[in-house]
């Protein structure tokens, strides 16, 4: 999850409101970013199989984004009340090929100006 639960952190730097994750480089196809609590729905998601992993196990997993260089994923970390949204719990899966890699960039927006000191 990308939202904070520690009140001291929230008071100091603010809550992470959104996440923008971009794949910069990768040499693998199975090192997905998975959102296990967002159920894969074949009728809804089948048309996005160029960016999602759509296989025989998809209905048993959450949404899984392929690590394609240049692609980005955006989501809100908190709901309209400012509480953490558990549907955004996610995991970056490791490459399954030897010497596989993926490099990504996280950008977070906060509800406070980030202190520079």
PDB file of C-alpha atoms in Angstrom:
ATOM      1  CA  UNK A   1       0.000   0.000   0.000  1.00  0.00           C
ATOM      2  CA  UNK A   2       1.230   3.478  -0.695  1.00  0.00           C
ATOM      3  CA  UNK A   3      -0.772   5.402   1.900  1.00  0.00           C
ATOM      4  CA  UNK A   4       0.614   6.131   5.347  1.00  0.00           C
ATOM      5  CA  UNK A   5      -0.856   4.836   8.585  1.00  0.00           C
ATOM      6  CA  UNK A   6       1.573   6.562  10.954  1.00  0.00           C
ATOM      7  CA  UNK A   7       0.052   9.841  12.172  1.00  0.00           C
ATOM      8  CA  UNK A   8       3.497  11.405  12.759  1.00  0.00           C
ATOM      9  CA  UNK A   9       4.453  10.801   9.121  1.00  0.00           C
ATOM     10  CA  UNK A  10       1.124  12.169   7.920  1.00  0.00           C
ATOM     11  CA  UNK A  11       1.517  15.287  10.080  1.00  0.00           C
ATOM     12  CA  UNK A  12       5.073  15.850   8.850  1.00  0.00           C
ATOM     13  CA  UNK A  13       4.863  15.184   5.098  1.00  0.00           C
ATOM     14  CA  UNK A  14       1.160  14.610   4.450  1.00  0.00           C
ATOM     15  CA  UNK A  15      -0.755  11.645   3.130  1.00  0.00           C
ATOM     16  CA  UNK A  16       0.083  10.073  -0.222  1.00  0.00           C
ATOM     17  CA  UNK A  17      -3.060  10.824  -2.179  1.00  0.00           C
ATOM     18  CA  UNK A  18      -2.160   9.281  -5.544  1.00  0.00           C
ATOM     19  CA  UNK A  19       0.477   7.061  -7.112  1.00  0.00           C
ATOM     20  CA  UNK A  20       1.740   7.244 -10.671  1.00  0.00           C
ATOM     21  CA  UNK A  21       4.000   4.260 -11.451  1.00  0.00           C
ATOM     22  CA  UNK A  22       5.894   4.064 -14.748  1.00  0.00           C
ATOM     23  CA  UNK A  23       7.883   1.137 -16.096  1.00  0.00           C
ATOM     24  CA  UNK A  24      11.142   2.555 -17.430  1.00  0.00           C
ATOM     25  CA  UNK A  25      12.844  -0.656 -18.583  1.00  0.00           C
ATOM     26  CA  UNK A  26      12.202  -4.387 -18.474  1.00  0.00           C
ATOM     27  CA  UNK A  27      13.311  -7.548 -20.191  1.00  0.00           C
ATOM     28  CA  UNK A  28      10.571  -9.838 -18.922  1.00  0.00           C
ATOM     29  CA  UNK A  29       6.828 -10.251 -19.279  1.00  0.00           C
ATOM     30  CA  UNK A  30       5.757 -11.971 -16.065  1.00  0.00           C
ATOM     31  CA  UNK A  31       7.079  -9.536 -13.416  1.00  0.00           C
ATOM     32  CA  UNK A  32       3.702  -7.899 -13.083  1.00  0.00           C
ATOM     33  CA  UNK A  33       2.409  -5.305 -10.672  1.00  0.00           C
ATOM     34  CA  UNK A  34      -0.549  -7.078  -9.108  1.00  0.00           C
ATOM     35  CA  UNK A  35      -3.566  -5.640  -7.329  1.00  0.00           C
ATOM     36  CA  UNK A  36      -4.890  -8.789  -5.595  1.00  0.00           C
ATOM     37  CA  UNK A  37      -8.102  -7.201  -4.268  1.00  0.00           C
ATOM     38  CA  UNK A  38      -9.266  -5.984  -7.690  1.00  0.00           C
ATOM     39  CA  UNK A  39     -10.688  -9.143  -9.212  1.00  0.00           C
ATOM     40  CA  UNK A  40      -9.983  -9.842 -12.877  1.00  0.00           C
ATOM     41  CA  UNK A  41     -13.268  -9.737 -14.785  1.00  0.00           C
ATOM     42  CA  UNK A  42     -12.936 -11.350 -18.196  1.00  0.00           C
ATOM     43  CA  UNK A  43     -15.912  -9.508 -19.707  1.00  0.00           C
ATOM     44  CA  UNK A  44     -14.550  -6.157 -18.544  1.00  0.00           C
ATOM     45  CA  UNK A  45     -10.796  -6.647 -18.796  1.00  0.00           C
ATOM     46  CA  UNK A  46     -10.313  -8.927 -21.823  1.00  0.00           C
ATOM     47  CA  UNK A  47      -9.902  -5.966 -24.160  1.00  0.00           C
ATOM     48  CA  UNK A  48      -6.887  -4.784 -22.132  1.00  0.00           C
ATOM     49  CA  UNK A  49      -4.827  -7.977 -22.482  1.00  0.00           C
ATOM     50  CA  UNK A  50      -2.081  -6.036 -24.256  1.00  0.00           C
ATOM     51  CA  UNK A  51      -1.255  -4.393 -20.891  1.00  0.00           C
ATOM     52  CA  UNK A  52      -2.795  -6.902 -18.439  1.00  0.00           C
ATOM     53  CA  UNK A  53      -1.825 -10.512 -17.923  1.00  0.00           C
ATOM     54  CA  UNK A  54      -4.786 -12.522 -19.226  1.00  0.00           C
ATOM     55  CA  UNK A  55      -4.241 -16.242 -18.818  1.00  0.00           C
ATOM     56  CA  UNK A  56      -6.040 -19.307 -17.516  1.00  0.00           C
ATOM     57  CA  UNK A  57      -5.216 -18.230 -13.941  1.00  0.00           C
ATOM     58  CA  UNK A  58      -6.445 -14.640 -14.274  1.00  0.00           C
ATOM     59  CA  UNK A  59      -9.765 -15.259 -12.524  1.00  0.00           C
ATOM     60  CA  UNK A  60      -7.819 -16.559  -9.487  1.00  0.00           C
ATOM     61  CA  UNK A  61      -5.680 -13.421  -9.288  1.00  0.00           C
ATOM     62  CA  UNK A  62      -6.272  -9.740  -9.102  1.00  0.00           C
ATOM     63  CA  UNK A  63      -5.500  -7.365 -11.931  1.00  0.00           C
ATOM     64  CA  UNK A  64      -1.889  -7.893 -13.098  1.00  0.00           C
ATOM     65  CA  UNK A  65      -0.188  -5.208 -15.180  1.00  0.00           C
ATOM     66  CA  UNK A  66       2.551  -6.321 -17.555  1.00  0.00           C
ATOM     67  CA  UNK A  67       5.940  -4.606 -17.060  1.00  0.00           C
ATOM     68  CA  UNK A  68       6.040  -2.847 -20.419  1.00  0.00           C
ATOM     69  CA  UNK A  69       8.576  -0.039 -20.725  1.00  0.00           C
ATOM     70  CA  UNK A  70       6.801   3.276 -21.155  1.00  0.00           C
ATOM     71  CA  UNK A  71       3.509   2.138 -19.636  1.00  0.00           C
ATOM     72  CA  UNK A  72       2.153   3.764 -16.496  1.00  0.00           C
ATOM     73  CA  UNK A  73      -0.389   2.879 -13.827  1.00  0.00           C
ATOM     74  CA  UNK A  74      -2.255   5.582 -11.890  1.00  0.00           C
ATOM     75  CA  UNK A  75      -4.412   5.129  -8.803  1.00  0.00           C
ATOM     76  CA  UNK A  76      -5.836   6.978  -5.806  1.00  0.00           C
ATOM     77  CA  UNK A  77      -4.450   5.636  -2.518  1.00  0.00           C
ATOM     78  CA  UNK A  78      -7.189   7.058  -0.312  1.00  0.00           C
ATOM     79  CA  UNK A  79     -10.934   7.345  -0.628  1.00  0.00           C
ATOM     80  CA  UNK A  80     -12.984  10.550  -0.559  1.00  0.00           C
ATOM     81  CA  UNK A  81     -12.781  10.561   3.273  1.00  0.00           C
ATOM     82  CA  UNK A  82      -8.979  10.445   3.164  1.00  0.00           C
ATOM     83  CA  UNK A  83      -8.833   6.854   4.433  1.00  0.00           C
ATOM     84  CA  UNK A  84      -6.578   4.251   2.861  1.00  0.00           C
ATOM     85  CA  UNK A  85      -8.267   2.323   0.059  1.00  0.00           C
ATOM     86  CA  UNK A  86      -7.505  -1.374   0.568  1.00  0.00           C
ATOM     87  CA  UNK A  87      -8.286  -2.116  -3.082  1.00  0.00           C
ATOM     88  CA  UNK A  88      -4.997  -0.368  -3.917  1.00  0.00           C
ATOM     89  CA  UNK A  89      -2.915  -2.887  -1.980  1.00  0.00           C
ATOM     90  CA  UNK A  90      -0.394  -4.072  -4.586  1.00  0.00           C
ATOM     91  CA  UNK A  91       2.773  -6.054  -5.100  1.00  0.00           C
ATOM     92  CA  UNK A  92       5.567  -5.917  -7.625  1.00  0.00           C
ATOM     93  CA  UNK A  93       6.211  -9.497  -8.664  1.00  0.00           C
ATOM     94  CA  UNK A  94       9.801 -10.527  -9.393  1.00  0.00           C
ATOM     95  CA  UNK A  95      10.991 -11.538 -12.863  1.00  0.00           C
ATOM     96  CA  UNK A  96      10.838 -15.301 -13.359  1.00  0.00           C
ATOM     97  CA  UNK A  97      13.617 -15.491 -15.932  1.00  0.00           C
ATOM     98  CA  UNK A  98      17.292 -15.612 -14.999  1.00  0.00           C
ATOM     99  CA  UNK A  99      18.835 -12.130 -15.133  1.00  0.00           C
ATOM    100  CA  UNK A 100      15.371 -10.660 -15.634  1.00  0.00           C
ATOM    101  CA  UNK A 101      14.793  -7.118 -14.492  1.00  0.00           C
ATOM    102  CA  UNK A 102      12.291  -4.308 -14.408  1.00  0.00           C
ATOM    103  CA  UNK A 103      12.987  -0.717 -13.475  1.00  0.00           C
ATOM    104  CA  UNK A 104      10.185   1.569 -12.443  1.00  0.00           C
ATOM    105  CA  UNK A 105       9.586   5.078 -11.211  1.00  0.00           C
ATOM    106  CA  UNK A 106       7.093   5.990  -8.481  1.00  0.00           C
ATOM    107  CA  UNK A 107       5.632   9.479  -8.297  1.00  0.00           C
ATOM    108  CA  UNK A 108       3.404  10.279  -5.336  1.00  0.00           C
ATOM    109  CA  UNK A 109       1.233  13.302  -4.703  1.00  0.00           C
ATOM    110  CA  UNK A 110       0.764  14.390  -1.110  1.00  0.00           C
ATOM    111  CA  UNK A 111      -1.879  16.538   0.513  1.00  0.00           C
ATOM    112  CA  UNK A 112       0.846  18.747   2.045  1.00  0.00           C
ATOM    113  CA  UNK A 113       3.883  20.492   0.654  1.00  0.00           C
ATOM    114  CA  UNK A 114       6.846  18.148   1.127  1.00  0.00           C
ATOM    115  CA  UNK A 115       9.426  19.720   3.494  1.00  0.00           C
ATOM    116  CA  UNK A 116      12.849  20.188   1.938  1.00  0.00           C
ATOM    117  CA  UNK A 117      14.782  20.224   5.205  1.00  0.00           C
TER     118      UNK A 117
END
